[in-house]
Short mmCIF file of C-alpha atoms in Angstrom, two decimals:
data_model
loop_
_atom_site.label_atom_id
_atom_site.label_comp_id
_atom_site.label_asym_id
_atom_site.label_seq_id
_atom_site.Cartn_x
_atom_site.Cartn_y
_atom_site.Cartn_z
CA UNK X 1 -4.06 -3.97 -12.54
CA UNK X 2 -4.11 -0.67 -14.39
CA UNK X 3 -1.95 0.04 -17.41
CA UNK X 4 1.68 0.32 -16.32
CA UNK X 5 2.36 2.83 -19.10
CA UNK X 6 0.19 5.59 -17.67
CA UNK X 7 2.11 8.73 -16.68
CA UNK X 8 0.22 9.57 -13.48
CA UNK X 9 -1.13 7.20 -10.90
CA UNK X 10 -2.36 7.36 -7.32
CA UNK X 11 -1.74 4.42 -5.00
CA UNK X 12 -3.42 4.01 -1.61
CA UNK X 13 -1.34 2.01 0.86
CA UNK X 14 -2.95 0.42 3.92
CA UNK X 15 -1.39 -1.14 7.01
CA UNK X 16 -4.35 -2.88 8.67
CA UNK X 17 -4.73 -2.86 12.41
CA UNK X 18 -7.41 -3.31 15.04
CA UNK X 19 -6.43 -0.33 17.21
CA UNK X 20 -4.38 1.75 14.76
CA UNK X 21 -4.60 1.45 10.99
CA UNK X 22 -2.05 3.28 8.85
CA UNK X 23 -2.63 4.78 5.44
CA UNK X 24 -0.46 6.48 2.84
CA UNK X 25 -1.47 8.06 -0.45
CA UNK X 26 1.23 8.22 -3.09
CA UNK X 27 1.07 9.98 -6.44
CA UNK X 28 3.33 8.76 -9.23
CA UNK X 29 4.28 11.25 -11.95
CA UNK X 30 6.70 9.60 -14.35
CA UNK X 31 9.50 8.39 -12.04
CA UNK X 32 8.67 10.87 -9.27
CA UNK X 33 6.88 9.75 -6.10
CA UNK X 34 4.86 12.47 -4.35
CA UNK X 35 3.34 12.04 -0.90
CA UNK X 36 -0.27 13.26 -0.95
CA UNK X 37 -1.27 12.14 2.52
CA UNK X 38 -0.16 9.86 5.33
CA UNK X 39 -1.70 9.16 8.70
CA UNK X 40 -3.55 6.78 10.93
CA UNK X 41 -7.07 5.79 11.82
CA UNK X 42 -7.08 5.58 15.62
CA UNK X 43 -9.63 3.18 17.04
CA UNK X 44 -8.04 2.59 20.44
CA UNK X 45 -10.81 4.40 22.34
CA UNK X 46 -13.72 2.60 20.67
CA UNK X 47 -15.60 0.20 22.91
CA UNK X 48 -15.85 -2.91 20.79
CA UNK X 49 -14.58 -4.62 17.68
CA UNK X 50 -17.75 -3.97 15.66
CA UNK X 51 -17.41 -0.19 16.14
CA UNK X 52 -13.76 -0.43 15.07
CA UNK X 53 -14.73 -2.28 11.89
CA UNK X 54 -17.40 0.34 11.15
CA UNK X 55 -14.86 3.16 11.55
CA UNK X 56 -12.37 1.37 9.29
CA UNK X 57 -15.00 1.01 6.58
CA UNK X 58 -16.10 4.65 6.85
CA UNK X 59 -12.58 6.14 6.88
CA UNK X 60 -11.22 3.93 4.07
CA UNK X 61 -14.31 4.76 1.98
CA UNK X 62 -13.62 8.45 2.63
CA UNK X 63 -9.94 8.06 1.62
CA UNK X 64 -10.96 6.43 -1.66
CA UNK X 65 -13.54 9.16 -2.39
CA UNK X 66 -11.10 11.93 -1.44
CA UNK X 67 -7.98 10.77 -3.32
CA UNK X 68 -9.47 8.60 -6.09
CA UNK X 69 -6.67 6.02 -6.09
CA UNK X 70 -6.07 3.96 -9.20
CA UNK X 71 -4.85 1.02 -7.12
CA UNK X 72 -4.47 -0.07 -3.52
CA UNK X 73 -1.64 -1.94 -1.82
CA UNK X 74 -2.36 -3.58 1.51
CA UNK X 75 -0.07 -5.31 3.96
CA UNK X 76 -1.00 -8.95 4.54
CA UNK X 77 -1.43 -10.00 8.16
CA UNK X 78 1.57 -11.85 9.56
CA UNK X 79 1.02 -15.16 11.25
CA UNK X 80 1.04 -14.89 15.02
CA UNK X 81 0.51 -17.29 17.86
CA UNK X 82 -2.65 -15.62 19.19
CA UNK X 83 -5.56 -16.91 17.11
CA UNK X 84 -8.02 -14.29 18.42
CA UNK X 85 -5.67 -11.44 17.45
CA UNK X 86 -5.18 -12.95 13.99
CA UNK X 87 -8.94 -13.27 13.53
CA UNK X 88 -9.52 -9.63 14.51
CA UNK X 89 -6.69 -8.42 12.28
CA UNK X 90 -8.07 -10.47 9.38
CA UNK X 91 -11.48 -8.88 9.87
CA UNK X 92 -9.92 -5.39 9.90
CA UNK X 93 -8.04 -6.14 6.68
CA UNK X 94 -11.19 -7.61 5.09
CA UNK X 95 -13.29 -4.56 5.95
CA UNK X 96 -10.62 -2.21 4.54
CA UNK X 97 -10.46 -4.32 1.37
CA UNK X 98 -14.27 -4.31 1.06
CA UNK X 99 -14.32 -0.50 1.32
CA UNK X 100 -11.72 -0.21 -1.46
CA UNK X 101 -13.29 -2.87 -3.68
CA UNK X 102 -16.73 -1.29 -3.16
CA UNK X 103 -15.39 1.76 -5.03
CA UNK X 104 -13.97 -0.38 -7.87
CA UNK X 105 -10.29 -0.01 -6.95
CA UNK X 106 -8.07 -3.08 -7.55
CA UNK X 107 -5.99 -4.34 -4.61
CA UNK X 108 -2.63 -6.09 -4.35
CA UNK X 109 -1.55 -7.71 -1.09
CA UNK X 110 2.07 -7.84 0.08
CA UNK X 111 3.69 -9.62 3.00
CA UNK X 112 5.48 -7.45 5.58
CA UNK X 113 8.75 -9.11 4.55
CA UNK X 114 8.18 -8.31 0.85
CA UNK X 115 7.45 -4.66 1.66
CA UNK X 116 10.57 -4.30 3.83
CA UNK X 117 12.66 -6.05 1.18
CA UNK X 118 11.49 -3.72 -1.57
CA UNK X 119 12.16 -0.55 0.47
CA UNK X 120 15.39 -1.41 2.31
CA UNK X 121 16.76 -4.49 0.53
CA UNK X 122 16.36 -6.39 3.82
CA UNK X 123 13.20 -8.36 4.62
CA UNK X 124 14.06 -8.23 8.33
CA UNK X 125 14.49 -4.44 8.51
CA UNK X 126 12.95 -2.59 11.44
CA UNK X 127 9.99 -0.23 11.10
CA UNK X 128 12.38 2.63 11.90
CA UNK X 129 14.73 1.64 9.06
CA UNK X 130 11.81 1.49 6.63
CA UNK X 131 10.60 4.91 7.78
CA UNK X 132 14.07 6.48 7.44
CA UNK X 133 14.51 5.20 3.88
CA UNK X 134 11.00 6.30 2.91
CA UNK X 135 11.86 9.83 4.06
CA UNK X 136 14.65 9.86 1.48
CA UNK X 137 12.70 8.12 -1.29
CA UNK X 138 9.49 10.12 -1.03
CA UNK X 139 11.07 13.24 0.49
CA UNK X 140 8.98 14.11 3.52
CA UNK X 141 10.26 16.08 6.48
CA UNK X 142 9.28 14.37 9.69
CA UNK X 143 8.44 10.79 10.56
CA UNK X 144 4.89 10.46 11.88
CA UNK X 145 4.21 9.62 15.52
CA UNK X 146 2.89 6.18 14.57
CA UNK X 147 5.00 3.99 12.29
CA UNK X 148 1.78 2.41 11.04
CA UNK X 149 1.52 5.40 8.67
CA UNK X 150 4.97 4.83 7.16
CA UNK X 151 4.24 1.09 6.98
CA UNK X 152 1.20 1.92 4.84
CA UNK X 153 3.22 4.28 2.66
CA UNK X 154 5.84 1.52 2.31
CA UNK X 155 3.10 -0.79 0.94
CA UNK X 156 2.25 1.83 -1.72
CA UNK X 157 5.92 2.33 -2.65
CA UNK X 158 6.45 -1.45 -2.78
CA UNK X 159 3.48 -1.72 -5.14
CA UNK X 160 4.91 0.99 -7.38
CA UNK X 161 8.30 -0.77 -7.45
CA UNK X 162 6.74 -4.16 -8.21
CA UNK X 163 4.98 -2.94 -11.33
CA UNK X 164 7.71 -0.64 -12.57
CA UNK X 165 10.50 -3.22 -12.40
CA UNK X 166 12.37 -1.31 -9.65
CA UNK X 167 13.65 -2.75 -6.37
CA UNK X 168 12.95 -6.44 -5.99
CA UNK X 169 12.06 -8.69 -8.89
CA UNK X 170 9.36 -7.34 -11.15
CA UNK X 171 6.41 -9.65 -11.67
CA UNK X 172 7.33 -11.22 -14.97
CA UNK X 173 3.92 -12.81 -15.45
CA UNK X 174 2.13 -9.49 -15.12
CA UNK X 175 0.52 -8.35 -18.37
CA UNK X 176 1.12 -4.69 -17.50
CA UNK X 177 4.86 -5.38 -17.19
CA UNK X 178 4.83 -7.21 -20.51
CA UNK X 179 3.07 -4.25 -22.15
CA UNK X 180 5.68 -1.90 -20.69
CA UNK X 181 8.48 -4.11 -21.97
CA UNK X 182 7.02 -4.16 -25.50
CA UNK X 183 6.47 -0.40 -25.47
CA UNK X 184 10.09 0.18 -24.45
CA UNK X 185 11.46 -2.46 -26.88
CA UNK X 186 9.30 -2.44 -30.06
CA UNK X 187 12.13 -3.99 -32.07
CA UNK X 188 11.76 -7.18 -29.99
CA UNK X 189 8.26 -7.83 -31.31
CA UNK X 190 8.38 -10.21 -34.29
CA UNK X 191 6.04 -9.37 -37.11
#
């Protein structure tokens, strides 16, 4: 986890998928959130799972080289009934994580429910509700064709909220949060 006191930060958000993977790149300047990029990696026309994994690795590596994120937030796979789908989704997430970690960028993982909760206040919110609120929070004009992109951006915003003490509960055990608290309240430190 990077120092929570830094003024500028770039967060890469990833919504893993086996046919469509969303990404969002968010710049933080003080309290302002600026959208740098948002989109999808479309793998629906690739012949097999191995080619999809290769494309995920290449595109995520490119995103990290292009935007130089300080941190990455990735949506955790939800538990489904189809074991084969879960296995493929887990591989896609793992390959995306490997691409990010290969460039030395720390990763935090968030459940879909946690991300929705931090953006809308409701862990059962729809993708459309999340997208609509993100448009207001981050101030972008039009919702993308695929909601996977806004889901990825939501992961980045959730990450920002978690380590800034905004939205849902801030991680009290986090050293960065403790440093921020001490910096904002020096009188609380006993000498």
